[in-house]
PDB file of N, CA and C in Angstrom:
ATOM      1  N   MET A 211     112.166 181.431 138.200  1.00 59.00           N
ATOM      2  CA  MET A 211     111.829 181.225 136.802  1.00 59.00           C
ATOM      3  C   MET A 211     112.721 180.148 136.180  1.00 59.00           C
ATOM      4  N   LYS A 212     113.965 180.117 136.634  1.00 68.00           N
ATOM      5  CA  LYS A 212     114.900 179.128 136.115  1.00 68.00           C
ATOM      6  C   LYS A 212     114.436 177.710 136.462  1.00 68.00           C
ATOM      7  N   ASP A 213     113.896 177.538 137.683  1.00 78.00           N
ATOM      8  CA  ASP A 213     113.385 176.229 138.101  1.00 78.00           C
ATOM      9  C   ASP A 213     112.198 175.804 137.250  1.00 78.00           C
ATOM     10  N   LEU A 214     111.357 176.756 136.880  1.00 76.00           N
ATOM     11  CA  LEU A 214     110.200 176.460 136.046  1.00 76.00           C
ATOM     12  C   LEU A 214     110.646 175.948 134.675  1.00 76.00           C
ATOM     13  N   MET A 215     111.651 176.559 134.111  1.00 78.00           N
ATOM     14  CA  MET A 215     112.163 176.121 132.804  1.00 78.00           C
ATOM     15  C   MET A 215     112.750 174.713 132.913  1.00 78.00           C
ATOM     16  N   GLY A 216     113.441 174.448 134.002  1.00 77.00           N
ATOM     17  CA  GLY A 216     114.003 173.116 134.222  1.00 77.00           C
ATOM     18  C   GLY A 216     112.912 172.071 134.356  1.00 77.00           C
ATOM     19  N   MET A 217     111.846 172.426 135.081  1.00 76.00           N
ATOM     20  CA  MET A 217     110.726 171.506 135.236  1.00 76.00           C
ATOM     21  C   MET A 217     110.035 171.256 133.903  1.00 76.00           C
ATOM     22  N   MET A 218     109.920 172.280 133.089  1.00 80.00           N
ATOM     23  CA  MET A 218     109.295 172.120 131.769  1.00 80.00           C
ATOM     24  C   MET A 218     110.124 171.183 130.892  1.00 80.00           C
ATOM     25  N   LYS A 219     111.443 171.318 130.948  1.00 81.00           N
ATOM     26  CA  LYS A 219     112.323 170.427 130.181  1.00 81.00           C
ATOM     27  C   LYS A 219     112.167 168.991 130.662  1.00 81.00           C
ATOM     28  N   GLN A 220     112.115 168.820 131.982  1.00 79.00           N
ATOM     29  CA  GLN A 220     111.952 167.480 132.545  1.00 79.00           C
ATOM     30  C   GLN A 220     110.604 166.878 132.138  1.00 79.00           C
ATOM     31  N   ALA A 221     109.565 167.685 132.151  1.00 78.00           N
ATOM     32  CA  ALA A 221     108.235 167.205 131.768  1.00 78.00           C
ATOM     33  C   ALA A 221     108.216 166.787 130.300  1.00 78.00           C
ATOM     34  N   LYS A 222     108.855 167.558 129.451  1.00 84.00           N
ATOM     35  CA  LYS A 222     108.911 167.217 128.027  1.00 84.00           C
ATOM     36  C   LYS A 222     109.700 165.925 127.818  1.00 84.00           C
ATOM     37  N   ALA A 223     110.817 165.798 128.518  1.00 81.00           N
ATOM     38  CA  ALA A 223     111.619 164.586 128.404  1.00 81.00           C
ATOM     39  C   ALA A 223     110.818 163.373 128.891  1.00 81.00           C
ATOM     40  N   MET A 224     110.081 163.534 129.990  1.00 80.00           N
ATOM     41  CA  MET A 224     109.266 162.440 130.516  1.00 80.00           C
ATOM     42  C   MET A 224     108.168 162.073 129.529  1.00 80.00           C
ATOM     43  N   GLN A 225     107.577 163.057 128.895  1.00 84.00           N
ATOM     44  CA  GLN A 225     106.525 162.801 127.910  1.00 84.00           C
ATOM     45  C   GLN A 225     107.085 161.983 126.747  1.00 84.00           C
ATOM     46  N   GLU A 226     108.274 162.320 126.293  1.00 85.00           N
ATOM     47  CA  GLU A 226     108.900 161.561 125.208  1.00 85.00           C
ATOM     48  C   GLU A 226     109.196 160.131 125.650  1.00 85.00           C
ATOM     49  N   LYS A 227     109.700 159.985 126.872  1.00 83.00           N
ATOM     50  CA  LYS A 227     110.006 158.652 127.382  1.00 83.00           C
ATOM     51  C   LYS A 227     108.737 157.816 127.512  1.00 83.00           C
ATOM     52  N   MET A 228     107.643 158.442 127.959  1.00 83.00           N
ATOM     53  CA  MET A 228     106.376 157.714 128.071  1.00 83.00           C
ATOM     54  C   MET A 228     105.878 157.273 126.699  1.00 83.00           C
ATOM     55  N   GLY A 229     106.051 158.126 125.706  1.00 85.00           N
ATOM     56  CA  GLY A 229     105.672 157.744 124.343  1.00 85.00           C
ATOM     57  C   GLY A 229     106.483 156.557 123.856  1.00 85.00           C
ATOM     58  N   ASN A 230     107.773 156.581 124.151  1.00 85.00           N
ATOM     59  CA  ASN A 230     108.638 155.461 123.772  1.00 85.00           C
ATOM     60  C   ASN A 230     108.238 154.194 124.523  1.00 85.00           C
ATOM     61  N   LEU A 231     107.917 154.351 125.809  1.00 85.00           N
ATOM     62  CA  LEU A 231     107.504 153.207 126.612  1.00 85.00           C
ATOM     63  C   LEU A 231     106.213 152.604 126.065  1.00 85.00           C
ATOM     64  N   GLN A 232     105.265 153.438 125.706  1.00 85.00           N
ATOM     65  CA  GLN A 232     104.002 152.936 125.161  1.00 85.00           C
ATOM     66  C   GLN A 232     104.233 152.178 123.857  1.00 85.00           C
ATOM     67  N   ALA A 233     105.137 152.669 123.026  1.00 86.00           N
ATOM     68  CA  ALA A 233     105.453 151.973 121.780  1.00 86.00           C
ATOM     69  C   ALA A 233     106.136 150.642 122.075  1.00 86.00           C
ATOM     70  N   GLU A 234     107.017 150.636 123.057  1.00 86.00           N
ATOM     71  CA  GLU A 234     107.722 149.409 123.437  1.00 86.00           C
ATOM     72  C   GLU A 234     106.744 148.376 123.996  1.00 86.00           C
ATOM     73  N   ILE A 235     105.808 148.827 124.815  1.00 87.00           N
ATOM     74  CA  ILE A 235     104.807 147.926 125.381  1.00 87.00           C
ATOM     75  C   ILE A 235     103.914 147.366 124.273  1.00 87.00           C
ATOM     76  N   ALA A 236     103.557 148.189 123.313  1.00 85.00           N
ATOM     77  CA  ALA A 236     102.714 147.728 122.198  1.00 85.00           C
ATOM     78  C   ALA A 236     103.404 146.616 121.410  1.00 85.00           C
ATOM     79  N   GLU A 237     104.728 146.656 121.343  1.00 87.00           N
ATOM     80  CA  GLU A 237     105.503 145.644 120.618  1.00 87.00           C
ATOM     81  C   GLU A 237     105.759 144.401 121.460  1.00 87.00           C
ATOM     82  N   ALA A 238     105.590 144.496 122.767  1.00 89.00           N
ATOM     83  CA  ALA A 238     105.886 143.380 123.667  1.00 89.00           C
ATOM     84  C   ALA A 238     104.813 142.309 123.569  1.00 89.00           C
ATOM     85  N   SER A 239     105.160 141.121 124.036  1.00 90.00           N
ATOM     86  CA  SER A 239     104.181 140.046 124.144  1.00 90.00           C
ATOM     87  C   SER A 239     104.590 139.153 125.301  1.00 90.00           C
ATOM     88  N   ALA A 240     103.640 138.388 125.803  1.00 92.00           N
ATOM     89  CA  ALA A 240     103.898 137.450 126.888  1.00 92.00           C
ATOM     90  C   ALA A 240     103.122 136.175 126.617  1.00 92.00           C
ATOM     91  N   THR A 241     103.753 135.047 126.920  1.00 94.00           N
ATOM     92  CA  THR A 241     103.121 133.749 126.718  1.00 94.00           C
ATOM     93  C   THR A 241     102.888 133.089 128.059  1.00 94.00           C
ATOM     94  N   GLY A 242     101.662 132.640 128.276  1.00 94.00           N
ATOM     95  CA  GLY A 242     101.307 131.911 129.485  1.00 94.00           C
ATOM     96  C   GLY A 242     100.972 130.482 129.139  1.00 94.00           C
ATOM     97  N   GLN A 243     101.202 129.593 130.098  1.00 94.00           N
ATOM     98  CA  GLN A 243     100.951 128.172 129.877  1.00 94.00           C
ATOM     99  C   GLN A 243     100.097 127.605 130.994  1.00 94.00           C
ATOM    100  N   ALA A 244      99.444 126.500 130.678  1.00 93.00           N
ATOM    101  CA  ALA A 244      98.659 125.771 131.669  1.00 93.00           C
ATOM    102  C   ALA A 244      98.743 124.286 131.345  1.00 93.00           C
ATOM    103  N   GLY A 245      98.484 123.485 132.361  1.00 91.00           N
ATOM    104  CA  GLY A 245      98.489 122.029 132.150  1.00 91.00           C
ATOM    105  C   GLY A 245      99.850 121.499 131.773  1.00 91.00           C
ATOM    106  N   GLY A 246     100.900 122.092 132.330  1.00 93.00           N
ATOM    107  CA  GLY A 246     102.251 121.627 132.010  1.00 93.00           C
ATOM    108  C   GLY A 246     102.653 121.946 130.581  1.00 93.00           C
ATOM    109  N   GLY A 247     102.054 122.951 129.998  1.00 92.00           N
ATOM    110  CA  GLY A 247     102.424 123.383 128.651  1.00 92.00           C
ATOM    111  C   GLY A 247     101.545 122.842 127.544  1.00 92.00           C
ATOM    112  N   VAL A 248     100.500 122.090 127.878  1.00 92.00           N
ATOM    113  CA  VAL A 248      99.627 121.563 126.825  1.00 92.00           C
ATOM    114  C   VAL A 248      98.748 122.650 126.223  1.00 92.00           C
ATOM    115  N   VAL A 249      98.581 123.751 126.949  1.00 93.00           N
ATOM    116  CA  VAL A 249      97.872 124.916 126.432  1.00 93.00           C
ATOM    117  C   VAL A 249      98.768 126.122 126.639  1.00 93.00           C
ATOM    118  N   SER A 250      98.961 126.911 125.575  1.00 94.00           N
ATOM    119  CA  SER A 250      99.708 128.156 125.721  1.00 94.00           C
ATOM    120  C   SER A 250      98.973 129.277 125.002  1.00 94.00           C
ATOM    121  N   VAL A 251      99.052 130.454 125.610  1.00 93.00           N
ATOM    122  CA  VAL A 251      98.375 131.640 125.106  1.00 93.00           C
ATOM    123  C   VAL A 251      99.414 132.751 125.036  1.00 93.00           C
ATOM    124  N   THR A 252      99.451 133.474 123.925  1.00 94.00           N
ATOM    125  CA  THR A 252     100.336 134.622 123.790  1.00 94.00           C
ATOM    126  C   THR A 252      99.481 135.872 123.639  1.00 94.00           C
ATOM    127  N   LEU A 253      99.786 136.867 124.499  1.00 92.00           N
ATOM    128  CA  LEU A 253      99.079 138.145 124.461  1.00 92.00           C
ATOM    129  C   LEU A 253     100.012 139.232 123.966  1.00 92.00           C
ATOM    130  N   LYS A 254      99.466 140.144 123.176  1.00 91.00           N
ATOM    131  CA  LYS A 254     100.205 141.335 122.760  1.00 91.00           C
ATOM    132  C   LYS A 254     100.259 142.304 123.935  1.00 91.00           C
ATOM    133  N   GLY A 255     101.104 143.309 123.838  1.00 88.00           N
ATOM    134  CA  GLY A 255     101.230 144.310 124.887  1.00 88.00           C
ATOM    135  C   GLY A 255      99.927 145.011 125.196  1.00 88.00           C
ATOM    136  N   SER A 256      99.039 145.090 124.239  1.00 86.00           N
ATOM    137  CA  SER A 256      97.730 145.722 124.440  1.00 86.00           C
ATOM    138  C   SER A 256      96.761 144.810 125.176  1.00 86.00           C
ATOM    139  N   GLY A 257      97.158 143.548 125.380  1.00 85.00           N
ATOM    140  CA  GLY A 257      96.283 142.578 126.015  1.00 85.00           C
ATOM    141  C   GLY A 257      95.495 141.750 125.017  1.00 85.00           C
ATOM    142  N   GLU A 258      95.631 142.057 123.744  1.00 88.00           N
ATOM    143  CA  GLU A 258      94.933 141.327 122.684  1.00 88.00           C
ATOM    144  C   GLU A 258      95.532 139.930 122.523  1.00 88.00           C
ATOM    145  N   LEU A 259      94.675 138.939 122.348  1.00 90.00           N
ATOM    146  CA  LEU A 259      95.117 137.565 122.146  1.00 90.00           C
ATOM    147  C   LEU A 259      95.822 137.457 120.802  1.00 90.00           C
ATOM    148  N   GLU A 260      97.073 137.032 120.839  1.00 91.00           N
ATOM    149  CA  GLU A 260      97.862 136.901 119.609  1.00 91.00           C
ATOM    150  C   GLU A 260      97.825 135.473 119.080  1.00 91.00           C
ATOM    151  N   SER A 261      97.958 134.493 119.995  1.00 91.00           N
ATOM    152  CA  SER A 261      97.911 133.103 119.545  1.00 91.00           C
ATOM    153  C   SER A 261      97.455 132.187 120.672  1.00 91.00           C
ATOM    154  N   LEU A 262      96.937 131.039 120.269  1.00 92.00           N
ATOM    155  CA  LEU A 262      96.482 130.002 121.181  1.00 92.00           C
ATOM    156  C   LEU A 262      96.986 128.686 120.615  1.00 92.00           C
ATOM    157  N   ASN A 263      97.726 127.934 121.420  1.00 92.00           N
ATOM    158  CA  ASN A 263      98.247 126.645 120.976  1.00 92.00           C
ATOM    159  C   ASN A 263      97.743 125.546 121.900  1.00 92.00           C
ATOM    160  N   LEU A 264      97.205 124.482 121.287  1.00 91.00           N
ATOM    161  CA  LEU A 264      96.660 123.350 122.039  1.00 91.00           C
ATOM    162  C   LEU A 264      97.392 122.082 121.636  1.00 91.00           C
ATOM    163  N   ASP A 265      97.752 121.295 122.620  1.00 90.00           N
ATOM    164  CA  ASP A 265      98.345 119.988 122.340  1.00 90.00           C
ATOM    165  C   ASP A 265      97.240 119.099 121.752  1.00 90.00           C
ATOM    166  N   PRO A 266      97.527 118.368 120.678  1.00 88.00           N
ATOM    167  CA  PRO A 266      96.492 117.531 120.049  1.00 88.00           C
ATOM    168  C   PRO A 266      95.858 116.514 120.997  1.00 88.00           C
ATOM    169  N   SER A 267      96.561 116.129 122.048  1.00 86.00           N
ATOM    170  CA  SER A 267      95.994 115.151 122.982  1.00 86.00           C
ATOM    171  C   SER A 267      94.766 115.693 123.715  1.00 86.00           C
ATOM    172  N   LEU A 268      94.581 117.006 123.713  1.00 83.00           N
ATOM    173  CA  LEU A 268      93.443 117.615 124.396  1.00 83.00           C
ATOM    174  C   LEU A 268      92.172 117.633 123.549  1.00 83.00           C
ATOM    175  N   LEU A 269      92.271 117.264 122.310  1.00 83.00           N
ATOM    176  CA  LEU A 269      91.136 117.407 121.403  1.00 83.00           C
ATOM    177  C   LEU A 269      90.234 116.171 121.389  1.00 83.00           C
ATOM    178  N   LYS A 270      89.923 115.690 122.571  1.00 80.00           N
ATOM    179  CA  LYS A 270      88.996 114.575 122.722  1.00 80.00           C
ATOM    180  C   LYS A 270      87.637 115.147 123.099  1.00 80.00           C
ATOM    181  N   GLY A 271      86.581 114.532 122.650  1.00 78.00           N
ATOM    182  CA  GLY A 271      85.231 115.026 122.881  1.00 78.00           C
ATOM    183  C   GLY A 271      84.852 115.203 124.341  1.00 78.00           C
ATOM    184  N   ASP A 272      85.313 114.324 125.203  1.00 83.00           N
ATOM    185  CA  ASP A 272      84.905 114.385 126.598  1.00 83.00           C
ATOM    186  C   ASP A 272      85.813 115.285 127.450  1.00 83.00           C
ATOM    187  N   GLU A 273      86.752 115.969 126.842  1.00 79.00           N
ATOM    188  CA  GLU A 273      87.697 116.824 127.558  1.00 79.00           C
ATOM    189  C   GLU A 273      87.361 118.310 127.421  1.00 79.00           C
ATOM    190  N   LYS A 274      86.178 118.641 126.944  1.00 82.00           N
ATOM    191  CA  LYS A 274      85.799 120.023 126.661  1.00 82.00           C
ATOM    192  C   LYS A 274      85.946 120.928 127.883  1.00 82.00           C
ATOM    193  N   ASP A 275      85.424 120.531 129.032  1.00 85.00           N
ATOM    194  CA  ASP A 275      85.477 121.365 130.237  1.00 85.00           C
ATOM    195  C   ASP A 275      86.907 121.599 130.691  1.00 85.00           C
ATOM    196  N   ILE A 276      87.712 120.550 130.640  1.00 87.00           N
ATOM    197  CA  ILE A 276      89.123 120.668 131.036  1.00 87.00           C
ATOM    198  C   ILE A 276      89.842 121.621 130.095  1.00 87.00           C
ATOM    199  N   LEU A 277      89.603 121.481 128.812  1.00 88.00           N
ATOM    200  CA  LEU A 277      90.245 122.341 127.824  1.00 88.00           C
ATOM    201  C   LEU A 277      89.868 123.802 128.041  1.00 88.00           C
ATOM    202  N   GLU A 278      88.610 124.070 128.289  1.00 87.00           N
ATOM    203  CA  GLU A 278      88.171 125.449 128.544  1.00 87.00           C
ATOM    204  C   GLU A 278      88.862 126.027 129.772  1.00 87.00           C
ATOM    205  N   ASP A 279      88.967 125.233 130.839  1.00 91.00           N
ATOM    206  CA  ASP A 279      89.633 125.684 132.059  1.00 91.00           C
ATOM    207  C   ASP A 279      91.123 125.961 131.807  1.00 91.00           C
ATOM    208  N   LEU A 280      91.751 125.108 131.030  1.00 91.00           N
ATOM    209  CA  LEU A 280      93.176 125.295 130.725  1.00 91.00           C
ATOM    210  C   LEU A 280      93.416 126.551 129.894  1.00 91.00           C
ATOM    211  N   ILE A 281      92.527 126.842 128.972  1.00 92.00           N
ATOM    212  CA  ILE A 281      92.664 128.059 128.163  1.00 92.00           C
ATOM    213  C   ILE A 281      92.533 129.292 129.054  1.00 92.00           C
ATOM    214  N   VAL A 282      91.566 129.292 129.947  1.00 92.00           N
ATOM    215  CA  VAL A 282      91.391 130.422 130.865  1.00 92.00           C
ATOM    216  C   VAL A 282      92.630 130.572 131.753  1.00 92.00           C
ATOM    217  N   ALA A 283      93.160 129.465 132.262  1.00 93.00           N
ATOM    218  CA  ALA A 283      94.344 129.511 133.128  1.00 93.00           C
ATOM    219  C   ALA A 283      95.570 130.015 132.365  1.00 93.00           C
ATOM    220  N   ALA A 284      95.748 129.581 131.136  1.00 93.00           N
ATOM    221  CA  ALA A 284      96.884 130.032 130.329  1.00 93.00           C
ATOM    222  C   ALA A 284      96.764 131.523 130.032  1.00 93.00           C
ATOM    223  N   HIS A 285      95.558 131.975 129.758  1.00 94.00           N
ATOM    224  CA  HIS A 285      95.334 133.401 129.508  1.00 94.00           C
ATOM    225  C   HIS A 285      95.674 134.212 130.757  1.00 94.00           C
ATOM    226  N   ALA A 286      95.231 133.748 131.909  1.00 94.00           N
ATOM    227  CA  ALA A 286      95.519 134.452 133.168  1.00 94.00           C
ATOM    228  C   ALA A 286      97.022 134.495 133.424  1.00 94.00           C
ATOM    229  N   ASP A 287      97.726 133.410 133.125  1.00 94.00           N
ATOM    230  CA  ASP A 287      99.179 133.364 133.304  1.00 94.00           C
ATOM    231  C   ASP A 287      99.860 134.366 132.384  1.00 94.00           C
ATOM    232  N   ALA A 288      99.442 134.416 131.132  1.00 93.00           N
ATOM    233  CA  ALA A 288     100.021 135.375 130.183  1.00 93.00           C
ATOM    234  C   ALA A 288      99.728 136.806 130.613  1.00 93.00           C
ATOM    235  N   LYS A 289      98.534 137.070 131.101  1.00 92.00           N
ATOM    236  CA  LYS A 289      98.158 138.412 131.552  1.00 92.00           C
ATOM    237  C   LYS A 289      99.009 138.843 132.739  1.00 92.00           C
ATOM    238  N   ARG A 290      99.236 137.931 133.688  1.00 94.00           N
ATOM    239  CA  ARG A 290     100.100 138.230 134.835  1.00 94.00           C
ATOM    240  C   ARG A 290     101.508 138.584 134.377  1.00 94.00           C
ATOM    241  N   LYS A 291     102.036 137.806 133.438  1.00 93.00           N
ATOM    242  CA  LYS A 291     103.382 138.053 132.930  1.00 93.00           C
ATOM    243  C   LYS A 291     103.456 139.384 132.192  1.00 93.00           C
ATOM    244  N   LEU A 292     102.445 139.689 131.410  1.00 92.00           N
ATOM    245  CA  LEU A 292     102.403 140.949 130.676  1.00 92.00           C
ATOM    246  C   LEU A 292     102.319 142.126 131.637  1.00 92.00           C
ATOM    247  N   ASP A 293     101.486 142.030 132.657  1.00 91.00           N
ATOM    248  CA  ASP A 293     101.378 143.099 133.656  1.00 91.00           C
ATOM    249  C   ASP A 293     102.702 143.309 134.379  1.00 91.00           C
ATOM    250  N   ALA A 294     103.400 142.224 134.700  1.00 91.00           N
ATOM    251  CA  ALA A 294     104.697 142.332 135.374  1.00 91.00           C
ATOM    252  C   ALA A 294     105.726 143.004 134.465  1.00 91.00           C
ATOM    253  N   LEU A 295     105.698 142.668 133.178  1.00 90.00           N
ATOM    254  CA  LEU A 295     106.609 143.282 132.218  1.00 90.00           C
ATOM    255  C   LEU A 295     106.350 144.780 132.101  1.00 90.00           C
ATOM    256  N   ILE A 296     105.088 145.155 132.012  1.00 87.00           N
ATOM    257  CA  ILE A 296     104.717 146.568 131.903  1.00 87.00           C
ATOM    258  C   ILE A 296     105.124 147.314 133.172  1.00 87.00           C
ATOM    259  N   GLN A 297     104.888 146.719 134.319  1.00 86.00           N
ATOM    260  CA  GLN A 297     105.257 147.361 135.582  1.00 86.00           C
ATOM    261  C   GLN A 297     106.765 147.535 135.685  1.00 86.00           C
ATOM    262  N   GLU A 298     107.516 146.525 135.274  1.00 87.00           N
ATOM    263  CA  GLU A 298     108.978 146.604 135.312  1.00 87.00           C
ATOM    264  C   GLU A 298     109.497 147.732 134.418  1.00 87.00           C
ATOM    265  N   LYS A 299     108.972 147.823 133.217  1.00 83.00           N
ATOM    266  CA  LYS A 299     109.410 148.870 132.289  1.00 83.00           C
ATOM    267  C   LYS A 299     109.001 150.255 132.790  1.00 83.00           C
ATOM    268  N   THR A 300     107.832 150.360 133.374  1.00 82.00           N
ATOM    269  CA  THR A 300     107.353 151.640 133.893  1.00 82.00           C
ATOM    270  C   THR A 300     108.181 152.081 135.087  1.00 82.00           C
ATOM    271  N   GLN A 301     108.512 151.152 135.971  1.00 80.00           N
ATOM    272  CA  GLN A 301     109.328 151.497 137.134  1.00 80.00           C
ATOM    273  C   GLN A 301     110.711 151.960 136.714  1.00 80.00           C
ATOM    274  N   ALA A 302     111.273 151.329 135.684  1.00 78.00           N
ATOM    275  CA  ALA A 302     112.583 151.755 135.203  1.00 78.00           C
ATOM    276  C   ALA A 302     112.517 153.181 134.663  1.00 78.00           C
ATOM    277  N   LEU A 303     111.429 153.530 134.023  1.00 74.00           N
ATOM    278  CA  LEU A 303     111.264 154.865 133.458  1.00 74.00           C
ATOM    279  C   LEU A 303     111.062 155.916 134.540  1.00 74.00           C
ATOM    280  N   THR A 304     110.301 155.577 135.563  1.00 70.00           N
ATOM    281  CA  THR A 304     109.940 156.570 136.575  1.00 70.00           C
ATOM    282  C   THR A 304     110.844 156.526 137.807  1.00 70.00           C
ATOM    283  N   ALA A 305     111.932 155.779 137.756  1.00 71.00           N
ATOM    284  CA  ALA A 305     112.838 155.676 138.905  1.00 71.00           C
ATOM    285  C   ALA A 305     113.317 157.070 139.309  1.00 71.00           C
ATOM    286  N   GLY A 306     113.221 157.347 140.593  1.00 63.00           N
ATOM    287  CA  GLY A 306     113.686 158.626 141.109  1.00 63.00           C
ATOM    288  C   GLY A 306     112.662 159.739 141.089  1.00 63.00           C
ATOM    289  N   LEU A 307     111.513 159.504 140.499  1.00 62.00           N
ATOM    290  CA  LEU A 307     110.469 160.533 140.485  1.00 62.00           C
ATOM    291  C   LEU A 307     109.645 160.449 141.766  1.00 62.00           C
ATOM    292  N   PRO A 308     109.241 161.574 142.301  1.00 59.00           N
ATOM    293  CA  PRO A 308     108.449 161.570 143.533  1.00 59.00           C
ATOM    294  C   PRO A 308     106.976 161.290 143.244  1.00 59.00           C
ATOM    295  N   LEU A 309     106.660 160.068 142.865  1.00 56.00           N
ATOM    296  CA  LEU A 309     105.277 159.691 142.560  1.00 56.00           C
ATOM    297  C   LEU A 309     104.622 159.071 143.800  1.00 56.00           C
ATOM    298  N   PRO A 310     103.332 159.280 143.975  1.00 59.00           N
ATOM    299  CA  PRO A 310     102.648 158.700 145.121  1.00 59.00           C
ATOM    300  C   PRO A 310     102.654 157.177 145.063  1.00 59.00           C
ATOM    301  N   PRO A 311     102.735 156.504 146.213  1.00 60.00           N
ATOM    302  CA  PRO A 311     102.712 155.035 146.226  1.00 60.00           C
ATOM    303  C   PRO A 311     101.413 154.511 145.627  1.00 60.00           C
ATOM    304  N   GLY A 312     101.526 153.429 144.857  1.00 61.00           N
ATOM    305  CA  GLY A 312     100.345 152.796 144.275  1.00 61.00           C
ATOM    306  C   GLY A 312      99.890 153.384 142.956  1.00 61.00           C
ATOM    307  N   LEU A 313     100.549 154.452 142.491  1.00 57.00           N
ATOM    308  CA  LEU A 313     100.177 155.053 141.220  1.00 57.00           C
ATOM    309  C   LEU A 313     100.593 154.118 140.106  1.00 57.00           C
ATOM    310  N   LYS A 314      99.655 153.746 139.246  1.00 58.00           N
ATOM    311  CA  LYS A 314      99.947 152.828 138.145  1.00 58.00           C
ATOM    312  C   LYS A 314     100.109 153.613 136.864  1.00 58.00           C
ATOM    313  N   LEU A 315     101.225 153.416 136.218  1.00 54.00           N
ATOM    314  CA  LEU A 315     101.483 154.026 134.919  1.00 54.00           C
ATOM    315  C   LEU A 315     101.708 152.910 133.916  1.00 54.00           C
ATOM    316  N   PRO A 316     101.509 153.062 132.650  1.00 52.00           N
ATOM    317  CA  PRO A 316     100.804 154.181 132.047  1.00 52.00           C
ATOM    318  C   PRO A 316      99.342 154.134 132.405  1.00 52.00           C
ATOM    319  N   PHE A 317      98.734 155.302 132.398  1.00 46.00           N
ATOM    320  CA  PHE A 317      97.364 155.466 132.894  1.00 46.00           C
ATOM    321  C   PHE A 317      96.385 154.653 132.124  1.00 46.00           C
TER     322      PHE A 317
END
């Protein structure tokens, strides 16, 4: 019975830590770039687009396809960075827990 109480305390503490982690992730952001920095995209922790910055040199009429590709690439870069940040914070929280390999948190 004593072990059960200890496990319940640990579960409650983990739940609080996960809540804190989710709040921290919601406040986080990541910026991705493409084309050597001529396009940059910033994503919020939720994955929502926060900002898009374009170098004025890209605003030529015949550069539409290139600009679209650069925006997609910058978004993908920001998403990769955001996912890495979330994974890093989650791993720090769950260090030492016997979780199955490949389990992604937060769910």
